[in-house]
């Protein structure tokens, strides 16, 4: 992303609900980005802009909105590192009360589970 600020990076994490258009802005400056326009320089929405419609300075969680690209902040895949063993392939399910919305998909595991 580029903006009137230095380049910013976006991510997902426990400080922000795992839902479409919700992302963490990786910035420690305590800047309030609400209302800022960000221009995408990578990914499937490259060349488009998005607006930060809400931002929590303490959690760094932002809600993004773009009229040109509706896949901003969508979770395409999740990779688990050192997550244990004994998992089975199948439909993903979320624990009751877990933060997030619209989470569906299939889990594929290697021979070690």
PDB file of N, CA and C in Angstrom:
ATOM      1  N   UNK A   1       0.832  -1.177   0.000  1.00  0.00           N
ATOM      2  CA  UNK A   1       0.000   0.000   0.000  1.00  0.00           C
ATOM      3  C   UNK A   1       0.875   1.238   0.000  1.00  0.00           C
ATOM      4  N   UNK A   2       0.402   2.269  -0.642  1.00  0.00           N
ATOM      5  CA  UNK A   2       1.036   3.574  -0.500  1.00  0.00           C
ATOM      6  C   UNK A   2      -0.054   4.549  -0.084  1.00  0.00           C
ATOM      7  N   UNK A   3       0.330   5.570   0.573  1.00  0.00           N
ATOM      8  CA  UNK A   3      -0.603   6.568   1.084  1.00  0.00           C
ATOM      9  C   UNK A   3       0.191   7.842   1.313  1.00  0.00           C
ATOM     10  N   UNK A   4      -0.427   8.864   1.892  1.00  0.00           N
ATOM     11  CA  UNK A   4       0.357  10.043   2.242  1.00  0.00           C
ATOM     12  C   UNK A   4       1.377   9.725   3.340  1.00  0.00           C
ATOM     13  N   UNK A   5       1.453   8.479   3.760  1.00  0.00           N
ATOM     14  CA  UNK A   5       2.364   8.012   4.799  1.00  0.00           C
ATOM     15  C   UNK A   5       3.410   7.121   4.137  1.00  0.00           C
ATOM     16  N   UNK A   6       4.297   6.601   4.947  1.00  0.00           N
ATOM     17  CA  UNK A   6       5.242   5.596   4.438  1.00  0.00           C
ATOM     18  C   UNK A   6       4.446   4.351   4.038  1.00  0.00           C
ATOM     19  N   UNK A   7       5.066   3.466   3.277  1.00  0.00           N
ATOM     20  CA  UNK A   7       4.386   2.231   2.882  1.00  0.00           C
ATOM     21  C   UNK A   7       3.914   1.465   4.119  1.00  0.00           C
ATOM     22  N   UNK A   8       2.720   0.905   4.024  1.00  0.00           N
ATOM     23  CA  UNK A   8       2.128   0.157   5.121  1.00  0.00           C
ATOM     24  C   UNK A   8       1.992  -1.298   4.720  1.00  0.00           C
ATOM     25  N   UNK A   9       2.007  -2.179   5.687  1.00  0.00           N
ATOM     26  CA  UNK A   9       1.769  -3.599   5.469  1.00  0.00           C
ATOM     27  C   UNK A   9       0.507  -3.977   6.227  1.00  0.00           C
ATOM     28  N   UNK A  10      -0.244  -4.920   5.675  1.00  0.00           N
ATOM     29  CA  UNK A  10      -1.473  -5.408   6.297  1.00  0.00           C
ATOM     30  C   UNK A  10      -1.311  -6.868   6.670  1.00  0.00           C
ATOM     31  N   UNK A  11      -2.038  -7.297   7.690  1.00  0.00           N
ATOM     32  CA  UNK A  11      -1.948  -8.675   8.132  1.00  0.00           C
ATOM     33  C   UNK A  11      -3.244  -9.054   8.829  1.00  0.00           C
ATOM     34  N   UNK A  12      -3.315 -10.289   9.333  1.00  0.00           N
ATOM     35  CA  UNK A  12      -4.399 -10.760  10.173  1.00  0.00           C
ATOM     36  C   UNK A  12      -3.788 -11.149  11.505  1.00  0.00           C
ATOM     37  N   UNK A  13      -4.555 -11.115  12.563  1.00  0.00           N
ATOM     38  CA  UNK A  13      -4.025 -11.495  13.867  1.00  0.00           C
ATOM     39  C   UNK A  13      -5.100 -11.459  14.923  1.00  0.00           C
ATOM     40  N   UNK A  14      -4.747 -11.872  16.142  1.00  0.00           N
ATOM     41  CA  UNK A  14      -5.741 -11.979  17.215  1.00  0.00           C
ATOM     42  C   UNK A  14      -6.325 -10.640  17.664  1.00  0.00           C
ATOM     43  N   UNK A  15      -5.702  -9.535  17.334  1.00  0.00           N
ATOM     44  CA  UNK A  15      -6.222  -8.235  17.733  1.00  0.00           C
ATOM     45  C   UNK A  15      -7.345  -7.730  16.857  1.00  0.00           C
ATOM     46  N   UNK A  16      -7.682  -8.488  15.822  1.00  0.00           N
ATOM     47  CA  UNK A  16      -8.691  -8.039  14.864  1.00  0.00           C
ATOM     48  C   UNK A  16      -9.561  -9.227  14.463  1.00  0.00           C
ATOM     49  N   UNK A  17     -10.861  -9.033  14.462  1.00  0.00           N
ATOM     50  CA  UNK A  17     -11.788 -10.107  14.101  1.00  0.00           C
ATOM     51  C   UNK A  17     -11.442 -10.666  12.725  1.00  0.00           C
ATOM     52  N   UNK A  18     -11.457 -11.991  12.594  1.00  0.00           N
ATOM     53  CA  UNK A  18     -11.171 -12.637  11.316  1.00  0.00           C
ATOM     54  C   UNK A  18     -12.438 -12.611  10.478  1.00  0.00           C
ATOM     55  N   UNK A  19     -12.627 -11.514   9.737  1.00  0.00           N
ATOM     56  CA  UNK A  19     -13.802 -11.314   8.900  1.00  0.00           C
ATOM     57  C   UNK A  19     -13.388 -10.512   7.679  1.00  0.00           C
ATOM     58  N   UNK A  20     -14.145 -10.628   6.609  1.00  0.00           N
ATOM     59  CA  UNK A  20     -13.809  -9.889   5.396  1.00  0.00           C
ATOM     60  C   UNK A  20     -13.726  -8.400   5.686  1.00  0.00           C
ATOM     61  N   UNK A  21     -12.744  -7.766   5.063  1.00  0.00           N
ATOM     62  CA  UNK A  21     -12.494  -6.325   5.153  1.00  0.00           C
ATOM     63  C   UNK A  21     -11.922  -5.873   6.489  1.00  0.00           C
ATOM     64  N   UNK A  22     -11.590  -6.789   7.389  1.00  0.00           N
ATOM     65  CA  UNK A  22     -10.950  -6.456   8.668  1.00  0.00           C
ATOM     66  C   UNK A  22      -9.490  -6.883   8.582  1.00  0.00           C
ATOM     67  N   UNK A  23      -8.592  -5.954   8.803  1.00  0.00           N
ATOM     68  CA  UNK A  23      -7.161  -6.249   8.731  1.00  0.00           C
ATOM     69  C   UNK A  23      -6.410  -5.492   9.818  1.00  0.00           C
ATOM     70  N   UNK A  24      -5.206  -5.972  10.124  1.00  0.00           N
ATOM     71  CA  UNK A  24      -4.295  -5.250  10.996  1.00  0.00           C
ATOM     72  C   UNK A  24      -3.407  -4.376  10.121  1.00  0.00           C
ATOM     73  N   UNK A  25      -3.246  -3.129  10.493  1.00  0.00           N
ATOM     74  CA  UNK A  25      -2.269  -2.268   9.825  1.00  0.00           C
ATOM     75  C   UNK A  25      -0.999  -2.334  10.669  1.00  0.00           C
ATOM     76  N   UNK A  26       0.065  -2.840  10.066  1.00  0.00           N
ATOM     77  CA  UNK A  26       1.318  -3.032  10.787  1.00  0.00           C
ATOM     78  C   UNK A  26       2.072  -1.711  10.839  1.00  0.00           C
ATOM     79  N   UNK A  27       1.755  -0.921  11.847  1.00  0.00           N
ATOM     80  CA  UNK A  27       2.335   0.405  12.023  1.00  0.00           C
ATOM     81  C   UNK A  27       2.306   0.709  13.513  1.00  0.00           C
ATOM     82  N   UNK A  28       3.399   1.178  14.057  1.00  0.00           N
ATOM     83  CA  UNK A  28       3.462   1.449  15.501  1.00  0.00           C
ATOM     84  C   UNK A  28       3.492   2.943  15.820  1.00  0.00           C
ATOM     85  N   UNK A  29       3.122   3.793  14.871  1.00  0.00           N
ATOM     86  CA  UNK A  29       3.233   5.243  15.063  1.00  0.00           C
ATOM     87  C   UNK A  29       2.088   5.858  15.864  1.00  0.00           C
ATOM     88  N   UNK A  30       1.042   5.076  16.182  1.00  0.00           N
ATOM     89  CA  UNK A  30      -0.152   5.579  16.873  1.00  0.00           C
ATOM     90  C   UNK A  30      -0.965   6.542  16.009  1.00  0.00           C
ATOM     91  N   UNK A  31      -0.752   6.506  14.690  1.00  0.00           N
ATOM     92  CA  UNK A  31      -1.523   7.316  13.753  1.00  0.00           C
ATOM     93  C   UNK A  31      -2.928   6.752  13.646  1.00  0.00           C
ATOM     94  N   UNK A  32      -3.935   7.618  13.571  1.00  0.00           N
ATOM     95  CA  UNK A  32      -5.299   7.165  13.335  1.00  0.00           C
ATOM     96  C   UNK A  32      -5.549   7.245  11.830  1.00  0.00           C
ATOM     97  N   UNK A  33      -5.657   6.085  11.182  1.00  0.00           N
ATOM     98  CA  UNK A  33      -5.786   6.013   9.733  1.00  0.00           C
ATOM     99  C   UNK A  33      -7.222   6.141   9.234  1.00  0.00           C
ATOM    100  N   UNK A  34      -8.195   6.338  10.122  1.00  0.00           N
ATOM    101  CA  UNK A  34      -9.594   6.437   9.695  1.00  0.00           C
ATOM    102  C   UNK A  34      -9.741   7.538   8.644  1.00  0.00           C
ATOM    103  N   UNK A  35     -10.420   7.206   7.531  1.00  0.00           N
ATOM    104  CA  UNK A  35     -10.632   8.152   6.438  1.00  0.00           C
ATOM    105  C   UNK A  35      -9.503   8.198   5.423  1.00  0.00           C
ATOM    106  N   UNK A  36      -8.409   7.500   5.696  1.00  0.00           N
ATOM    107  CA  UNK A  36      -7.267   7.514   4.781  1.00  0.00           C
ATOM    108  C   UNK A  36      -7.532   6.664   3.550  1.00  0.00           C
ATOM    109  N   UNK A  37      -7.048   7.131   2.407  1.00  0.00           N
ATOM    110  CA  UNK A  37      -7.094   6.335   1.182  1.00  0.00           C
ATOM    111  C   UNK A  37      -5.764   5.612   1.041  1.00  0.00           C
ATOM    112  N   UNK A  38      -5.853   4.312   0.791  1.00  0.00           N
ATOM    113  CA  UNK A  38      -4.668   3.501   0.569  1.00  0.00           C
ATOM    114  C   UNK A  38      -4.702   2.994  -0.864  1.00  0.00           C
ATOM    115  N   UNK A  39      -3.572   3.016  -1.526  1.00  0.00           N
ATOM    116  CA  UNK A  39      -3.468   2.541  -2.899  1.00  0.00           C
ATOM    117  C   UNK A  39      -2.743   1.216  -2.908  1.00  0.00           C
ATOM    118  N   UNK A  40      -3.387   0.198  -3.467  1.00  0.00           N
ATOM    119  CA  UNK A  40      -2.839  -1.148  -3.439  1.00  0.00           C
ATOM    120  C   UNK A  40      -1.746  -1.308  -4.480  1.00  0.00           C
ATOM    121  N   UNK A  41      -0.610  -1.813  -4.043  1.00  0.00           N
ATOM    122  CA  UNK A  41       0.526  -1.988  -4.940  1.00  0.00           C
ATOM    123  C   UNK A  41       0.858  -3.455  -5.179  1.00  0.00           C
ATOM    124  N   UNK A  42       0.112  -4.361  -4.540  1.00  0.00           N
ATOM    125  CA  UNK A  42       0.342  -5.798  -4.714  1.00  0.00           C
ATOM    126  C   UNK A  42      -0.991  -6.530  -4.663  1.00  0.00           C
ATOM    127  N   UNK A  43      -0.973  -7.796  -5.045  1.00  0.00           N
ATOM    128  CA  UNK A  43      -2.133  -8.667  -4.911  1.00  0.00           C
ATOM    129  C   UNK A  43      -3.170  -8.495  -5.999  1.00  0.00           C
ATOM    130  N   UNK A  44      -4.306  -9.171  -5.804  1.00  0.00           N
ATOM    131  CA  UNK A  44      -5.354  -9.200  -6.826  1.00  0.00           C
ATOM    132  C   UNK A  44      -6.032  -7.849  -7.027  1.00  0.00           C
ATOM    133  N   UNK A  45      -5.898  -6.933  -6.090  1.00  0.00           N
ATOM    134  CA  UNK A  45      -6.521  -5.604  -6.209  1.00  0.00           C
ATOM    135  C   UNK A  45      -5.503  -4.520  -6.566  1.00  0.00           C
ATOM    136  N   UNK A  46      -4.329  -4.933  -7.017  1.00  0.00           N
ATOM    137  CA  UNK A  46      -3.259  -3.987  -7.364  1.00  0.00           C
ATOM    138  C   UNK A  46      -3.791  -2.898  -8.303  1.00  0.00           C
ATOM    139  N   UNK A  47      -3.419  -1.647  -8.011  1.00  0.00           N
ATOM    140  CA  UNK A  47      -3.837  -0.524  -8.834  1.00  0.00           C
ATOM    141  C   UNK A  47      -5.133   0.135  -8.389  1.00  0.00           C
ATOM    142  N   UNK A  48      -5.824  -0.463  -7.432  1.00  0.00           N
ATOM    143  CA  UNK A  48      -7.069   0.104  -6.911  1.00  0.00           C
ATOM    144  C   UNK A  48      -6.815   0.781  -5.574  1.00  0.00           C
ATOM    145  N   UNK A  49      -7.795   1.529  -5.120  1.00  0.00           N
ATOM    146  CA  UNK A  49      -7.658   2.164  -3.820  1.00  0.00           C
ATOM    147  C   UNK A  49      -8.740   1.656  -2.881  1.00  0.00           C
ATOM    148  N   UNK A  50      -8.488   1.803  -1.592  1.00  0.00           N
ATOM    149  CA  UNK A  50      -9.437   1.453  -0.549  1.00  0.00           C
ATOM    150  C   UNK A  50      -9.428   2.574   0.483  1.00  0.00           C
ATOM    151  N   UNK A  51     -10.503   2.686   1.216  1.00  0.00           N
ATOM    152  CA  UNK A  51     -10.612   3.692   2.266  1.00  0.00           C
ATOM    153  C   UNK A  51     -10.704   2.972   3.605  1.00  0.00           C
ATOM    154  N   UNK A  52      -9.998   3.480   4.601  1.00  0.00           N
ATOM    155  CA  UNK A  52     -10.096   2.960   5.957  1.00  0.00           C
ATOM    156  C   UNK A  52     -11.337   3.595   6.585  1.00  0.00           C
ATOM    157  N   UNK A  53     -12.404   2.795   6.747  1.00  0.00           N
ATOM    158  CA  UNK A  53     -13.661   3.345   7.256  1.00  0.00           C
ATOM    159  C   UNK A  53     -13.719   3.369   8.779  1.00  0.00           C
ATOM    160  N   UNK A  54     -12.931   2.520   9.429  1.00  0.00           N
ATOM    161  CA  UNK A  54     -12.802   2.588  10.881  1.00  0.00           C
ATOM    162  C   UNK A  54     -11.420   2.073  11.249  1.00  0.00           C
ATOM    163  N   UNK A  55     -10.912   2.562  12.378  1.00  0.00           N
ATOM    164  CA  UNK A  55      -9.572   2.155  12.814  1.00  0.00           C
ATOM    165  C   UNK A  55      -9.475   2.275  14.325  1.00  0.00           C
ATOM    166  N   UNK A  56      -8.941   1.237  14.958  1.00  0.00           N
ATOM    167  CA  UNK A  56      -8.710   1.232  16.395  1.00  0.00           C
ATOM    168  C   UNK A  56      -7.203   1.372  16.608  1.00  0.00           C
ATOM    169  N   UNK A  57      -6.768   2.508  17.129  1.00  0.00           N
ATOM    170  CA  UNK A  57      -5.338   2.787  17.279  1.00  0.00           C
ATOM    171  C   UNK A  57      -4.664   1.791  18.209  1.00  0.00           C
ATOM    172  N   UNK A  58      -5.335   1.374  19.283  1.00  0.00           N
ATOM    173  CA  UNK A  58      -4.686   0.472  20.234  1.00  0.00           C
ATOM    174  C   UNK A  58      -4.540  -0.952  19.699  1.00  0.00           C
ATOM    175  N   UNK A  59      -5.539  -1.464  18.959  1.00  0.00           N
ATOM    176  CA  UNK A  59      -5.429  -2.823  18.410  1.00  0.00           C
ATOM    177  C   UNK A  59      -4.867  -2.825  16.998  1.00  0.00           C
ATOM    178  N   UNK A  60      -4.844  -1.661  16.340  1.00  0.00           N
ATOM    179  CA  UNK A  60      -4.402  -1.474  14.952  1.00  0.00           C
ATOM    180  C   UNK A  60      -5.318  -2.195  13.957  1.00  0.00           C
ATOM    181  N   UNK A  61      -6.564  -2.461  14.359  1.00  0.00           N
ATOM    182  CA  UNK A  61      -7.535  -3.125  13.499  1.00  0.00           C
ATOM    183  C   UNK A  61      -8.248  -2.091  12.632  1.00  0.00           C
ATOM    184  N   UNK A  62      -8.285  -2.360  11.332  1.00  0.00           N
ATOM    185  CA  UNK A  62      -8.920  -1.451  10.379  1.00  0.00           C
ATOM    186  C   UNK A  62     -10.013  -2.170   9.615  1.00  0.00           C
ATOM    187  N   UNK A  63     -11.042  -1.420   9.253  1.00  0.00           N
ATOM    188  CA  UNK A  63     -12.060  -1.900   8.331  1.00  0.00           C
ATOM    189  C   UNK A  63     -11.837  -1.161   7.026  1.00  0.00           C
ATOM    190  N   UNK A  64     -11.718  -1.916   5.934  1.00  0.00           N
ATOM    191  CA  UNK A  64     -11.443  -1.339   4.622  1.00  0.00           C
ATOM    192  C   UNK A  64     -12.678  -1.400   3.748  1.00  0.00           C
ATOM    193  N   UNK A  65     -12.808  -0.435   2.846  1.00  0.00           N
ATOM    194  CA  UNK A  65     -13.919  -0.425   1.899  1.00  0.00           C
ATOM    195  C   UNK A  65     -13.401   0.042   0.549  1.00  0.00           C
ATOM    196  N   UNK A  66     -13.747  -0.706  -0.500  1.00  0.00           N
ATOM    197  CA  UNK A  66     -13.351  -0.340  -1.851  1.00  0.00           C
ATOM    198  C   UNK A  66     -14.500  -0.635  -2.806  1.00  0.00           C
ATOM    199  N   UNK A  67     -14.865   0.342  -3.611  1.00  0.00           N
ATOM    200  CA  UNK A  67     -15.925   0.122  -4.590  1.00  0.00           C
ATOM    201  C   UNK A  67     -15.405  -0.613  -5.816  1.00  0.00           C
ATOM    202  N   UNK A  68     -14.086  -0.671  -5.972  1.00  0.00           N
ATOM    203  CA  UNK A  68     -13.489  -1.282  -7.163  1.00  0.00           C
ATOM    204  C   UNK A  68     -13.012  -2.710  -6.955  1.00  0.00           C
ATOM    205  N   UNK A  69     -12.804  -3.101  -5.708  1.00  0.00           N
ATOM    206  CA  UNK A  69     -12.268  -4.433  -5.450  1.00  0.00           C
ATOM    207  C   UNK A  69     -12.873  -4.967  -4.159  1.00  0.00           C
ATOM    208  N   UNK A  70     -13.698  -6.010  -4.264  1.00  0.00           N
ATOM    209  CA  UNK A  70     -14.400  -6.508  -3.085  1.00  0.00           C
ATOM    210  C   UNK A  70     -13.680  -7.656  -2.382  1.00  0.00           C
ATOM    211  N   UNK A  71     -12.436  -7.948  -2.767  1.00  0.00           N
ATOM    212  CA  UNK A  71     -11.708  -9.039  -2.119  1.00  0.00           C
ATOM    213  C   UNK A  71     -10.646  -8.542  -1.153  1.00  0.00           C
ATOM    214  N   UNK A  72     -10.669  -7.258  -0.811  1.00  0.00           N
ATOM    215  CA  UNK A  72      -9.693  -6.726   0.127  1.00  0.00           C
ATOM    216  C   UNK A  72      -9.992  -7.262   1.517  1.00  0.00           C
ATOM    217  N   UNK A  73      -8.993  -7.801   2.155  1.00  0.00           N
ATOM    218  CA  UNK A  73      -9.176  -8.307   3.509  1.00  0.00           C
ATOM    219  C   UNK A  73      -9.857  -9.654   3.571  1.00  0.00           C
ATOM    220  N   UNK A  74     -10.082 -10.307   2.444  1.00  0.00           N
ATOM    221  CA  UNK A  74     -10.680 -11.639   2.445  1.00  0.00           C
ATOM    222  C   UNK A  74      -9.602 -12.676   2.723  1.00  0.00           C
ATOM    223  N   UNK A  75      -9.935 -13.667   3.510  1.00  0.00           N
ATOM    224  CA  UNK A  75      -8.995 -14.740   3.815  1.00  0.00           C
ATOM    225  C   UNK A  75      -9.079 -15.766   2.692  1.00  0.00           C
ATOM    226  N   UNK A  76      -7.979 -15.924   1.962  1.00  0.00           N
ATOM    227  CA  UNK A  76      -7.943 -16.874   0.856  1.00  0.00           C
ATOM    228  C   UNK A  76      -7.459 -18.239   1.333  1.00  0.00           C
ATOM    229  N   UNK A  77      -6.480 -18.260   2.224  1.00  0.00           N
ATOM    230  CA  UNK A  77      -5.973 -19.522   2.752  1.00  0.00           C
ATOM    231  C   UNK A  77      -5.319 -19.279   4.106  1.00  0.00           C
ATOM    232  N   UNK A  78      -5.228 -20.342   4.891  1.00  0.00           N
ATOM    233  CA  UNK A  78      -4.582 -20.299   6.191  1.00  0.00           C
ATOM    234  C   UNK A  78      -3.599 -21.449   6.241  1.00  0.00           C
ATOM    235  N   UNK A  79      -2.396 -21.176   6.696  1.00  0.00           N
ATOM    236  CA  UNK A  79      -1.373 -22.209   6.829  1.00  0.00           C
ATOM    237  C   UNK A  79      -0.992 -22.293   8.298  1.00  0.00           C
ATOM    238  N   UNK A  80      -1.041 -23.497   8.863  1.00  0.00           N
ATOM    239  CA  UNK A  80      -0.716 -23.686  10.269  1.00  0.00           C
ATOM    240  C   UNK A  80       0.693 -24.244  10.379  1.00  0.00           C
ATOM    241  N   UNK A  81       1.539 -23.554  11.125  1.00  0.00           N
ATOM    242  CA  UNK A  81       2.889 -24.033  11.408  1.00  0.00           C
ATOM    243  C   UNK A  81       2.933 -24.563  12.830  1.00  0.00           C
ATOM    244  N   UNK A  82       3.510 -25.733  13.011  1.00  0.00           N
ATOM    245  CA  UNK A  82       3.661 -26.324  14.339  1.00  0.00           C
ATOM    246  C   UNK A  82       2.344 -26.347  15.099  1.00  0.00           C
ATOM    247  N   UNK A  83       1.312 -26.791  14.425  1.00  0.00           N
ATOM    248  CA  UNK A  83      -0.011 -26.794  15.039  1.00  0.00           C
ATOM    249  C   UNK A  83      -0.391 -28.081  15.726  1.00  0.00           C
ATOM    250  N   UNK A  84       0.511 -29.033  15.820  1.00  0.00           N
ATOM    251  CA  UNK A  84       0.188 -30.285  16.481  1.00  0.00           C
ATOM    252  C   UNK A  84       0.082 -31.425  15.482  1.00  0.00           C
ATOM    253  N   UNK A  85      -0.555 -32.495  15.879  1.00  0.00           N
ATOM    254  CA  UNK A  85      -0.717 -33.653  14.996  1.00  0.00           C
ATOM    255  C   UNK A  85      -2.064 -34.295  15.288  1.00  0.00           C
ATOM    256  N   UNK A  86      -2.444 -35.238  14.453  1.00  0.00           N
ATOM    257  CA  UNK A  86      -3.698 -35.933  14.644  1.00  0.00           C
ATOM    258  C   UNK A  86      -4.892 -35.276  13.992  1.00  0.00           C
ATOM    259  N   UNK A  87      -4.674 -34.250  13.178  1.00  0.00           N
ATOM    260  CA  UNK A  87      -5.779 -33.589  12.481  1.00  0.00           C
ATOM    261  C   UNK A  87      -6.255 -34.450  11.332  1.00  0.00           C
ATOM    262  N   UNK A  88      -7.509 -34.286  10.939  1.00  0.00           N
ATOM    263  CA  UNK A  88      -8.082 -35.040   9.833  1.00  0.00           C
ATOM    264  C   UNK A  88      -8.533 -34.076   8.754  1.00  0.00           C
ATOM    265  N   UNK A  89      -8.440 -34.514   7.503  1.00  0.00           N
ATOM    266  CA  UNK A  89      -8.944 -33.709   6.393  1.00  0.00           C
ATOM    267  C   UNK A  89     -10.459 -33.641   6.481  1.00  0.00           C
ATOM    268  N   UNK A  90     -11.018 -32.520   6.056  1.00  0.00           N
ATOM    269  CA  UNK A  90     -12.466 -32.384   6.057  1.00  0.00           C
ATOM    270  C   UNK A  90     -12.896 -30.936   6.130  1.00  0.00           C
ATOM    271  N   UNK A  91     -14.169 -30.724   6.387  1.00  0.00           N
ATOM    272  CA  UNK A  91     -14.753 -29.390   6.457  1.00  0.00           C
ATOM    273  C   UNK A  91     -14.235 -28.647   7.683  1.00  0.00           C
ATOM    274  N   UNK A  92     -13.906 -27.379   7.502  1.00  0.00           N
ATOM    275  CA  UNK A  92     -13.447 -26.534   8.607  1.00  0.00           C
ATOM    276  C   UNK A  92     -14.641 -26.152   9.465  1.00  0.00           C
ATOM    277  N   UNK A  93     -14.448 -26.181  10.763  1.00  0.00           N
ATOM    278  CA  UNK A  93     -15.493 -25.710  11.673  1.00  0.00           C
ATOM    279  C   UNK A  93     -14.858 -24.730  12.657  1.00  0.00           C
ATOM    280  N   UNK A  94     -15.637 -23.745  13.062  1.00  0.00           N
ATOM    281  CA  UNK A  94     -15.165 -22.760  14.031  1.00  0.00           C
ATOM    282  C   UNK A  94     -15.709 -23.099  15.402  1.00  0.00           C
ATOM    283  N   UNK A  95     -14.905 -22.849  16.421  1.00  0.00           N
ATOM    284  CA  UNK A  95     -15.339 -23.098  17.797  1.00  0.00           C
ATOM    285  C   UNK A  95     -16.484 -22.153  18.148  1.00  0.00           C
ATOM    286  N   UNK A  96     -17.458 -22.602  18.934  1.00  0.00           N
ATOM    287  CA  UNK A  96     -18.547 -21.721  19.360  1.00  0.00           C
ATOM    288  C   UNK A  96     -17.990 -20.469  20.042  1.00  0.00           C
ATOM    289  N   UNK A  97     -18.508 -19.316  19.670  1.00  0.00           N
ATOM    290  CA  UNK A  97     -18.063 -18.061  20.255  1.00  0.00           C
ATOM    291  C   UNK A  97     -16.816 -17.470  19.632  1.00  0.00           C
ATOM    292  N   UNK A  98     -16.241 -18.148  18.633  1.00  0.00           N
ATOM    293  CA  UNK A  98     -15.032 -17.635  17.986  1.00  0.00           C
ATOM    294  C   UNK A  98     -15.359 -16.390  17.171  1.00  0.00           C
ATOM    295  N   UNK A  99     -14.415 -15.447  17.141  1.00  0.00           N
ATOM    296  CA  UNK A  99     -14.605 -14.238  16.333  1.00  0.00           C
ATOM    297  C   UNK A  99     -14.458 -14.605  14.867  1.00  0.00           C
ATOM    298  N   UNK A 100     -15.230 -13.997  14.011  1.00  0.00           N
ATOM    299  CA  UNK A 100     -15.124 -14.250  12.578  1.00  0.00           C
ATOM    300  C   UNK A 100     -16.483 -14.475  11.968  1.00  0.00           C
ATOM    301  N   UNK A 101     -16.534 -14.345  10.656  1.00  0.00           N
ATOM    302  CA  UNK A 101     -17.787 -14.579   9.955  1.00  0.00           C
ATOM    303  C   UNK A 101     -17.494 -15.090   8.564  1.00  0.00           C
ATOM    304  N   UNK A 102     -18.384 -15.867   8.025  1.00  0.00           N
ATOM    305  CA  UNK A 102     -18.241 -16.362   6.665  1.00  0.00           C
ATOM    306  C   UNK A 102     -17.085 -17.323   6.482  1.00  0.00           C
ATOM    307  N   UNK A 103     -16.654 -17.996   7.547  1.00  0.00           N
ATOM    308  CA  UNK A 103     -15.523 -18.906   7.447  1.00  0.00           C
ATOM    309  C   UNK A 103     -16.010 -20.283   7.040  1.00  0.00           C
ATOM    310  N   UNK A 104     -15.659 -20.694   5.836  1.00  0.00           N
ATOM    311  CA  UNK A 104     -15.969 -22.046   5.402  1.00  0.00           C
ATOM    312  C   UNK A 104     -14.861 -22.512   4.475  1.00  0.00           C
ATOM    313  N   UNK A 105     -14.728 -23.782   4.323  1.00  0.00           N
ATOM    314  CA  UNK A 105     -13.682 -24.336   3.470  1.00  0.00           C
ATOM    315  C   UNK A 105     -13.354 -25.746   3.886  1.00  0.00           C
ATOM    316  N   UNK A 106     -12.303 -26.273   3.310  1.00  0.00           N
ATOM    317  CA  UNK A 106     -11.859 -27.623   3.618  1.00  0.00           C
ATOM    318  C   UNK A 106     -10.434 -27.590   4.154  1.00  0.00           C
ATOM    319  N   UNK A 107     -10.176 -28.481   5.095  1.00  0.00           N
ATOM    320  CA  UNK A 107      -8.854 -28.631   5.691  1.00  0.00           C
ATOM    321  C   UNK A 107      -8.177 -29.811   5.007  1.00  0.00           C
ATOM    322  N   UNK A 108      -6.962 -29.601   4.551  1.00  0.00           N
ATOM    323  CA  UNK A 108      -6.180 -30.675   3.963  1.00  0.00           C
ATOM    324  C   UNK A 108      -4.925 -30.841   4.807  1.00  0.00           C
ATOM    325  N   UNK A 109      -4.650 -32.049   5.250  1.00  0.00           N
ATOM    326  CA  UNK A 109      -3.479 -32.291   6.095  1.00  0.00           C
ATOM    327  C   UNK A 109      -2.526 -33.259   5.406  1.00  0.00           C
ATOM    328  N   UNK A 110      -1.268 -33.223   5.833  1.00  0.00           N
ATOM    329  CA  UNK A 110      -0.276 -34.145   5.269  1.00  0.00           C
ATOM    330  C   UNK A 110      -0.392 -35.511   5.962  1.00  0.00           C
ATOM    331  N   UNK A 111       0.476 -36.456   5.575  1.00  0.00           N
ATOM    332  CA  UNK A 111       0.380 -37.819   6.104  1.00  0.00           C
ATOM    333  C   UNK A 111       0.603 -37.897   7.613  1.00  0.00           C
ATOM    334  N   UNK A 112       1.218 -36.873   8.220  1.00  0.00           N
ATOM    335  CA  UNK A 112       1.445 -36.874   9.661  1.00  0.00           C
ATOM    336  C   UNK A 112       0.247 -36.318  10.428  1.00  0.00           C
ATOM    337  N   UNK A 113      -0.707 -35.739   9.700  1.00  0.00           N
ATOM    338  CA  UNK A 113      -1.899 -35.191  10.333  1.00  0.00           C
ATOM    339  C   UNK A 113      -1.641 -33.861  10.963  1.00  0.00           C
TER     340      UNK A 113
END
